[in-house]
CSV table of C-alpha atoms in Angstrom, one decimal:
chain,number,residue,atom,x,y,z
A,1,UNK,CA,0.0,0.0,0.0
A,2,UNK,CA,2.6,2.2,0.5
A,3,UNK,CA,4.9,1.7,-2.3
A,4,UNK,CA,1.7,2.6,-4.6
A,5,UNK,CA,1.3,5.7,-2.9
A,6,UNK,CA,5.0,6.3,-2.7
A,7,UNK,CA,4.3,5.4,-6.7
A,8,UNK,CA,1.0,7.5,-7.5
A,9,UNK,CA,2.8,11.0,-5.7
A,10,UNK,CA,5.5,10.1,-8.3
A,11,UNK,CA,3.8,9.7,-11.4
A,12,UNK,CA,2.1,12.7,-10.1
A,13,UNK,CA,5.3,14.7,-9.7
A,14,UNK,CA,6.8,13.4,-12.9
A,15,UNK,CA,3.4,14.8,-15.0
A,16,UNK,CA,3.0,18.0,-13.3
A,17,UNK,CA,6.8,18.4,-14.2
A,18,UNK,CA,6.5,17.2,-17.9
A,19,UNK,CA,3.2,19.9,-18.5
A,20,UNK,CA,5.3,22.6,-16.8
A,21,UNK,CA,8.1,21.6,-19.0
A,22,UNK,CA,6.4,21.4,-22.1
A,23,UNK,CA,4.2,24.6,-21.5
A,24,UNK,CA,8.1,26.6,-20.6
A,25,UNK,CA,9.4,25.7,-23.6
A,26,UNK,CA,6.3,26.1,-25.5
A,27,UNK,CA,5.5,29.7,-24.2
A,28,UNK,CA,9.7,30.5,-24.3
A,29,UNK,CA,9.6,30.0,-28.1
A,30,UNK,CA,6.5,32.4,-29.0
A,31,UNK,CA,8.6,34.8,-27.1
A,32,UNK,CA,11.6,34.7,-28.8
A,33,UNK,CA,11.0,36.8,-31.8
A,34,UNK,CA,11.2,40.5,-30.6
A,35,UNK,CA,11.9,43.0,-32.2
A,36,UNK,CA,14.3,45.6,-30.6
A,37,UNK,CA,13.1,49.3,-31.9
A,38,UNK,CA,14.1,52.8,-30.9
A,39,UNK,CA,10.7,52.9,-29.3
A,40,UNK,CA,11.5,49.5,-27.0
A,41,UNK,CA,11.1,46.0,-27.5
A,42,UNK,CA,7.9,44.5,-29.6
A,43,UNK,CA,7.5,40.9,-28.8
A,44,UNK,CA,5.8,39.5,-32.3
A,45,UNK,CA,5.4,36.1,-30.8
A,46,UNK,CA,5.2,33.0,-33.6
A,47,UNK,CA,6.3,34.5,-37.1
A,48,UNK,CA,4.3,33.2,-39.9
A,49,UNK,CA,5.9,35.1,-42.8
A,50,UNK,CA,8.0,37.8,-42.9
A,51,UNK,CA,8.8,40.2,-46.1
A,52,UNK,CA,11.4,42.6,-46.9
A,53,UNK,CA,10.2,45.2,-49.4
A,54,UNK,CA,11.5,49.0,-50.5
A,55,UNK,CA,9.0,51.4,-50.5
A,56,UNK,CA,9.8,54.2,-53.9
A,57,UNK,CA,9.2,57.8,-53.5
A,58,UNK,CA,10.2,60.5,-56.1
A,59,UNK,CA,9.7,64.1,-55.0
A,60,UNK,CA,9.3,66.8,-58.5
A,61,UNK,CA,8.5,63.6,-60.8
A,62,UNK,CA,4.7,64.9,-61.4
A,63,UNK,CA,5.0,68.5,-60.3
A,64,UNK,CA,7.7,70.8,-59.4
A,65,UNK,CA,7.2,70.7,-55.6
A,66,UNK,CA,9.5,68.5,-53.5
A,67,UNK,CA,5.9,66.6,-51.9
A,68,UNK,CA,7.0,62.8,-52.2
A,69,UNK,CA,5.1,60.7,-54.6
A,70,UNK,CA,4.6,56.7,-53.5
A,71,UNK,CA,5.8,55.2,-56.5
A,72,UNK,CA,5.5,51.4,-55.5
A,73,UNK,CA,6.8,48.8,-53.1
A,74,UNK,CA,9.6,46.4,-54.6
A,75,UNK,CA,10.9,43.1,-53.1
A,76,UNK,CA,14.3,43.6,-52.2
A,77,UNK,CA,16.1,41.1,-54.2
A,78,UNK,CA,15.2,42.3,-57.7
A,79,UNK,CA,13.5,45.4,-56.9
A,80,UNK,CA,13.8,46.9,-60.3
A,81,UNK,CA,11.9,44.6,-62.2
A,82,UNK,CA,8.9,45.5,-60.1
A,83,UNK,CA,10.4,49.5,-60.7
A,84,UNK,CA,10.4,49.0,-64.6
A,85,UNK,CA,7.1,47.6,-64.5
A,86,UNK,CA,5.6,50.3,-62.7
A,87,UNK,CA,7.4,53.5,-64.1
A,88,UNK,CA,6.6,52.3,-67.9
A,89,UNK,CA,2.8,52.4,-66.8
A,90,UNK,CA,3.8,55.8,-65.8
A,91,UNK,CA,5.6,56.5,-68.6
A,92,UNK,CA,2.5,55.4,-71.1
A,93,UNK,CA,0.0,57.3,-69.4
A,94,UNK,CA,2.1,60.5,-69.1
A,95,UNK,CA,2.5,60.3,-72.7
A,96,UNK,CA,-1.0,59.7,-73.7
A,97,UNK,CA,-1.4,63.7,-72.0
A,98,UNK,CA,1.2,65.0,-74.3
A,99,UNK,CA,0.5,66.7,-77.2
A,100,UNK,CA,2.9,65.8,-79.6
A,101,UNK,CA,3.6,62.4,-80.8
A,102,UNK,CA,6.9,61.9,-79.3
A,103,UNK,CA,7.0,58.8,-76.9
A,104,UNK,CA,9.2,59.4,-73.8
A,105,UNK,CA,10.0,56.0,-72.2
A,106,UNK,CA,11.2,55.1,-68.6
A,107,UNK,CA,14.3,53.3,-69.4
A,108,UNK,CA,15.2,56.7,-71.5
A,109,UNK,CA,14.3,59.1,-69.3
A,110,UNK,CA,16.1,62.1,-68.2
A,111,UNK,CA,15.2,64.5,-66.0
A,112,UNK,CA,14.9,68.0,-66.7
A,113,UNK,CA,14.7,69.3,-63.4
A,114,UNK,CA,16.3,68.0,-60.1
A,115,UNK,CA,14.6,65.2,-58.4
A,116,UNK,CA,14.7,63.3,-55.1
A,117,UNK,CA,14.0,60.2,-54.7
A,118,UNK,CA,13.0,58.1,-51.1
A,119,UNK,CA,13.7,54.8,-50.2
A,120,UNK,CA,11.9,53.1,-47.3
A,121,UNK,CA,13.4,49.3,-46.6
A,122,UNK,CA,10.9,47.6,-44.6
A,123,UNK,CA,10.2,44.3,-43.1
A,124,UNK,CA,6.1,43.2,-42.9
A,125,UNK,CA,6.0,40.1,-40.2
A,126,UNK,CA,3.1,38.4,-39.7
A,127,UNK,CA,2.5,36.8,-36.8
A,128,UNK,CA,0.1,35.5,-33.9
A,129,UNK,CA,0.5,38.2,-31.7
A,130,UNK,CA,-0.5,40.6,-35.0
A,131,UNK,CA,-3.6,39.0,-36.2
A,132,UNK,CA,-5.3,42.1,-37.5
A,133,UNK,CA,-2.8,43.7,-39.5
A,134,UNK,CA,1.1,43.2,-40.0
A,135,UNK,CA,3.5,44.3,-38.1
A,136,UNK,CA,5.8,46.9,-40.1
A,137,UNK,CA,9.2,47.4,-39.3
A,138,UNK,CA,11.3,50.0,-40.4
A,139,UNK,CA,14.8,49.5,-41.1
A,140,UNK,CA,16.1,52.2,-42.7
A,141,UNK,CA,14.8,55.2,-44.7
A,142,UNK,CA,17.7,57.3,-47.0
A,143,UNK,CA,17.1,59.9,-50.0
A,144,UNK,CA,18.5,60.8,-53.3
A,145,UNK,CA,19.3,63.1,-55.7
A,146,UNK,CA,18.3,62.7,-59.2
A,147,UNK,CA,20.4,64.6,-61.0
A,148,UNK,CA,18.5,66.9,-64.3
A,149,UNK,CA,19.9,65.2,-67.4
A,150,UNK,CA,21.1,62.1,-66.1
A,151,UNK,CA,19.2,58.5,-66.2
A,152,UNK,CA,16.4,58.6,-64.4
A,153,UNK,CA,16.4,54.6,-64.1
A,154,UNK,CA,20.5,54.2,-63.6
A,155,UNK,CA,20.1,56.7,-60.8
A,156,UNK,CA,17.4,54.7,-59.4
A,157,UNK,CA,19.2,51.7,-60.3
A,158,UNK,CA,21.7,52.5,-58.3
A,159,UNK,CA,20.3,54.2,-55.2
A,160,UNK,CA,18.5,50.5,-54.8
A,161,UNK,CA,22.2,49.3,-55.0
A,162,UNK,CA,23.8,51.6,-52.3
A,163,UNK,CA,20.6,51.2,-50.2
A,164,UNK,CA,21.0,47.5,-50.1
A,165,UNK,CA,24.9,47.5,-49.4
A,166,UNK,CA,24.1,49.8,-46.5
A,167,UNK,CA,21.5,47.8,-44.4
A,168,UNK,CA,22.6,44.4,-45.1
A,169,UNK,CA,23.7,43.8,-41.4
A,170,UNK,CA,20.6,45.6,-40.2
A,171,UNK,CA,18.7,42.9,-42.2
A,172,UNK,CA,20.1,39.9,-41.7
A,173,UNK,CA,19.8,40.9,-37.5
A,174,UNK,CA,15.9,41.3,-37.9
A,175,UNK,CA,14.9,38.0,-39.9
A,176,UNK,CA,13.4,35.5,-38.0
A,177,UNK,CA,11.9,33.0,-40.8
A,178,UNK,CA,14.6,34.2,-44.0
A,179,UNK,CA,18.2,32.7,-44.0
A,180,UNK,CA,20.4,35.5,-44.6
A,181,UNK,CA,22.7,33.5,-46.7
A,182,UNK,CA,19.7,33.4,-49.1
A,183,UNK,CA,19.4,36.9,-49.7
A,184,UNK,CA,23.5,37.3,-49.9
A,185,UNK,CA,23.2,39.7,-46.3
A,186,UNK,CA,26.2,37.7,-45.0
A,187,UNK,CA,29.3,36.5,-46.6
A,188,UNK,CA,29.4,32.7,-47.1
């Protein structure tokens, strides 16, 4: 009688300590992925998908004042085929206002005014503890001159390039779901 209630406060034990092990570990790993922002910590809890776009903003493209435009958001690898896409839609419906039957296309552009342009890297995480709406994260915001005369898309072209070069590490420290090998943020 008394080894099977020396037994039974065991088993007891032992299950009390596996569900307070499980639930630890369990609870531990939805708290992993925070976020460390100037504005404090944001705990996103489990991380279903996570997205790394550039938002584009050109200031004096449709009228001489220096009010950003939103352009478009890009994926980060690639962004310019997403950029081309969008500015030749642009491009055709600005020249279907002109008068003349010139055709002015994006990847011959040239300013004749100076430009700036805005770039806005961003991660969007969803996650359980953002049900509603995504959680945005900004990594990094930098602007540009484009230069009157000069190609509009090469200087776009390579903003994207300098951008990129100059958050890598800021990046690769914020994925939770991406391998950072993937996206070429780390040397191999």
């Amino acid at each position: 009688m008394l080894n099977s209630r020396l037994f039974s406060t065991f088993l007891l034990i032992l299950t009390v300590l596996s569900v307070s092990f499980v639930y630890m570990y369990y609870s531990n790993k939805k708290s992993t992925n925070i976020l460390h922002t100037n504005f404090g910590d944001v705990n996103l809890g489990e991380v279903y998908q996570e997205k790394i776009v550039v938002k584009v903003e050109i200031a004096g493209f449709f009228d001489d004042s220096l009010k950003f435009e939103e352009v478009t958001y890009a994926p980060i690898i690639d962004p310019m085929d997403t950029i081309d896409d969008t500015m030749s839609e642009i491009f055709i419906r600005l020249n279907s206002y002109k008068n003349d039957s010139s055709e002015i296309k994006f990847n011959e552009a040239k300013p004749k005014v100076d430009m700036k342009l805005k770039l806005s890297t961003q991660i969007i995480y969803h996650s359980n503890n953002f049900k509603d709406s995504p959680f945005i994260f900004n990594i990094a915001e930098k602007t540009y001159d484009l230069k009157k005369g000069e190609s509009l898309r090469l200087n776009i072209e390579n903003a994207l390039k300098d951008n990129f070069e100059s958050i890598k590490n800021e990046l690769s420290t914020n994925l939770f779901l991406t391998n950072p090998l993937n996206l070429n943020l780390l040397e191999k």
